[in-house]
Amino acid sequence: PTGRGRRRLANLEELVARCDGWRPPPPHAGIRLSCRPFNFGVGLVRSLGVLRASDVMVTSHGADMINAFALHRGASVLEVMPVYQVGG
């Protein structure tokens, strides 16, 4: 998810950069990750290609979770829950 609002990741650019730079340890050290943000606000038809090609979908809690149904069999979903402050 990208953009603004209470369900948006404030440090999205940093998270994507760290993900893209991460390398798995041996024996999988040759696997290269390709991490990028995607805005599901472009509509389901335009999102299908990205969803079908994704192995892992990381998304904040909320309505965008429905897009996980378009992932291929064996793909994973990581749901990020927002942090709320209680009290004042």
PDB file of C-alpha atoms in Angstrom:
ATOM      1  CA  PRO A   1       0.000   0.000   0.000  1.00  0.00           C
ATOM      2  CA  THR A   2       1.180   3.492  -0.730  1.00  0.00           C
ATOM      3  CA  GLY A   3      -0.129   6.953   0.047  1.00  0.00           C
ATOM      4  CA  ARG A   4      -1.415   8.541   3.233  1.00  0.00           C
ATOM      5  CA  GLY A   5      -3.819   7.540   5.956  1.00  0.00           C
ATOM      6  CA  ARG A   6      -3.811   5.613   9.196  1.00  0.00           C
ATOM      7  CA  ARG A   7      -3.372   2.258   7.446  1.00  0.00           C
ATOM      8  CA  ARG A   8      -0.401   3.332   5.350  1.00  0.00           C
ATOM      9  CA  LEU A   9       3.148   2.373   6.182  1.00  0.00           C
ATOM     10  CA  ALA A  10       4.961   5.564   7.208  1.00  0.00           C
ATOM     11  CA  ASN A  11       8.389   4.132   6.313  1.00  0.00           C
ATOM     12  CA  LEU A  12       7.395   2.306   3.134  1.00  0.00           C
ATOM     13  CA  GLU A  13      10.379   3.482   1.072  1.00  0.00           C
ATOM     14  CA  GLU A  14      12.847   2.319   3.752  1.00  0.00           C
ATOM     15  CA  LEU A  15      11.138  -1.069   4.072  1.00  0.00           C
ATOM     16  CA  VAL A  16      11.162  -1.646   0.307  1.00  0.00           C
ATOM     17  CA  ALA A  17      14.852  -0.675   0.075  1.00  0.00           C
ATOM     18  CA  ARG A  18      15.785  -3.050   2.917  1.00  0.00           C
ATOM     19  CA  CYS A  19      13.747  -5.868   1.389  1.00  0.00           C
ATOM     20  CA  ASP A  20      15.306  -5.334  -2.018  1.00  0.00           C
ATOM     21  CA  GLY A  21      18.809  -5.386  -0.530  1.00  0.00           C
ATOM     22  CA  TRP A  22      18.312  -8.494   1.625  1.00  0.00           C
ATOM     23  CA  ARG A  23      19.957 -11.733   0.554  1.00  0.00           C
ATOM     24  CA  PRO A  24      18.990 -15.102   2.002  1.00  0.00           C
ATOM     25  CA  PRO A  25      21.702 -17.165   3.716  1.00  0.00           C
ATOM     26  CA  PRO A  26      23.140 -20.370   2.225  1.00  0.00           C
ATOM     27  CA  PRO A  27      21.995 -22.681   0.770  1.00  0.00           C
ATOM     28  CA  HIS A  28      19.612 -20.169  -0.851  1.00  0.00           C
ATOM     29  CA  ALA A  29      22.135 -17.339  -1.223  1.00  0.00           C
ATOM     30  CA  GLY A  30      21.661 -17.250  -5.018  1.00  0.00           C
ATOM     31  CA  ILE A  31      18.003 -16.234  -4.767  1.00  0.00           C
ATOM     32  CA  ARG A  32      17.430 -12.589  -5.698  1.00  0.00           C
ATOM     33  CA  LEU A  33      14.445 -10.728  -4.283  1.00  0.00           C
ATOM     34  CA  SER A  34      12.615  -8.035  -6.176  1.00  0.00           C
ATOM     35  CA  CYS A  35      10.663  -5.853  -3.766  1.00  0.00           C
ATOM     36  CA  ARG A  36       8.511  -2.953  -4.880  1.00  0.00           C
ATOM     37  CA  PRO A  37       5.500  -1.007  -3.638  1.00  0.00           C
ATOM     38  CA  PHE A  38       2.190  -1.241  -5.434  1.00  0.00           C
ATOM     39  CA  ASN A  39      -0.930   0.900  -5.127  1.00  0.00           C
ATOM     40  CA  PHE A  40      -4.075  -1.224  -5.378  1.00  0.00           C
ATOM     41  CA  GLY A  41      -6.054   1.957  -5.949  1.00  0.00           C
ATOM     42  CA  VAL A  42      -5.473   1.492  -9.701  1.00  0.00           C
ATOM     43  CA  GLY A  43      -8.183  -1.183  -9.764  1.00  0.00           C
ATOM     44  CA  LEU A  44      -8.341  -4.952  -9.803  1.00  0.00           C
ATOM     45  CA  VAL A  45      -7.814  -5.426 -13.550  1.00  0.00           C
ATOM     46  CA  ARG A  46      -4.559  -3.417 -13.514  1.00  0.00           C
ATOM     47  CA  SER A  47      -3.474  -5.163 -10.290  1.00  0.00           C
ATOM     48  CA  LEU A  48      -3.943  -8.758 -11.465  1.00  0.00           C
ATOM     49  CA  GLY A  49      -0.614  -9.071 -13.288  1.00  0.00           C
ATOM     50  CA  VAL A  50       1.354  -7.918 -10.255  1.00  0.00           C
ATOM     51  CA  LEU A  51      -0.650 -10.134  -7.912  1.00  0.00           C
ATOM     52  CA  ARG A  52      -0.283 -13.255 -10.083  1.00  0.00           C
ATOM     53  CA  ALA A  53       3.507 -12.750 -10.295  1.00  0.00           C
ATOM     54  CA  SER A  54       3.986 -12.066  -6.565  1.00  0.00           C
ATOM     55  CA  ASP A  55       5.227 -14.718  -4.170  1.00  0.00           C
ATOM     56  CA  VAL A  56       4.653 -12.603  -1.058  1.00  0.00           C
ATOM     57  CA  MET A  57       2.178  -9.790  -0.520  1.00  0.00           C
ATOM     58  CA  VAL A  58       2.880  -7.445   2.401  1.00  0.00           C
ATOM     59  CA  THR A  59      -0.068  -5.214   3.173  1.00  0.00           C
ATOM     60  CA  SER A  60      -1.503  -3.244   6.048  1.00  0.00           C
ATOM     61  CA  HIS A  61      -4.632  -4.486   7.774  1.00  0.00           C
ATOM     62  CA  GLY A  62      -7.768  -3.483   5.908  1.00  0.00           C
ATOM     63  CA  ALA A  63      -9.753  -3.759   2.712  1.00  0.00           C
ATOM     64  CA  ASP A  64      -6.703  -4.321   0.448  1.00  0.00           C
ATOM     65  CA  MET A  65      -6.381  -7.792   2.003  1.00  0.00           C
ATOM     66  CA  ILE A  66      -9.080  -9.010  -0.417  1.00  0.00           C
ATOM     67  CA  ASN A  67      -6.490  -8.735  -3.208  1.00  0.00           C
ATOM     68  CA  ALA A  68      -4.722 -11.768  -1.744  1.00  0.00           C
ATOM     69  CA  PHE A  69      -7.340 -13.969  -3.410  1.00  0.00           C
ATOM     70  CA  ALA A  70      -5.653 -13.202  -6.757  1.00  0.00           C
ATOM     71  CA  LEU A  71      -2.257 -14.532  -5.633  1.00  0.00           C
ATOM     72  CA  HIS A  72      -1.051 -17.805  -7.122  1.00  0.00           C
ATOM     73  CA  ARG A  73      -1.202 -21.059  -5.172  1.00  0.00           C
ATOM     74  CA  GLY A  74       1.688 -21.207  -2.703  1.00  0.00           C
ATOM     75  CA  ALA A  75       2.042 -17.432  -2.338  1.00  0.00           C
ATOM     76  CA  SER A  76       2.090 -15.908   1.152  1.00  0.00           C
ATOM     77  CA  VAL A  77       0.502 -12.872   2.784  1.00  0.00           C
ATOM     78  CA  LEU A  78       2.081 -10.806   5.554  1.00  0.00           C
ATOM     79  CA  GLU A  79      -0.449  -8.526   7.236  1.00  0.00           C
ATOM     80  CA  VAL A  80       0.955  -5.475   9.033  1.00  0.00           C
ATOM     81  CA  MET A  81      -1.218  -4.357  11.929  1.00  0.00           C
ATOM     82  CA  PRO A  82      -1.315  -0.630  12.779  1.00  0.00           C
ATOM     83  CA  VAL A  83      -0.005   0.592  16.105  1.00  0.00           C
ATOM     84  CA  TYR A  84      -2.615   2.510  18.082  1.00  0.00           C
ATOM     85  CA  GLN A  85      -1.987   4.651  21.132  1.00  0.00           C
ATOM     86  CA  VAL A  86      -4.468   4.220  23.951  1.00  0.00           C
ATOM     87  CA  GLY A  87      -5.127   7.009  26.392  1.00  0.00           C
ATOM     88  CA  GLY A  88      -3.916  10.533  26.176  1.00  0.00           C
TER      89      GLY A  88
END
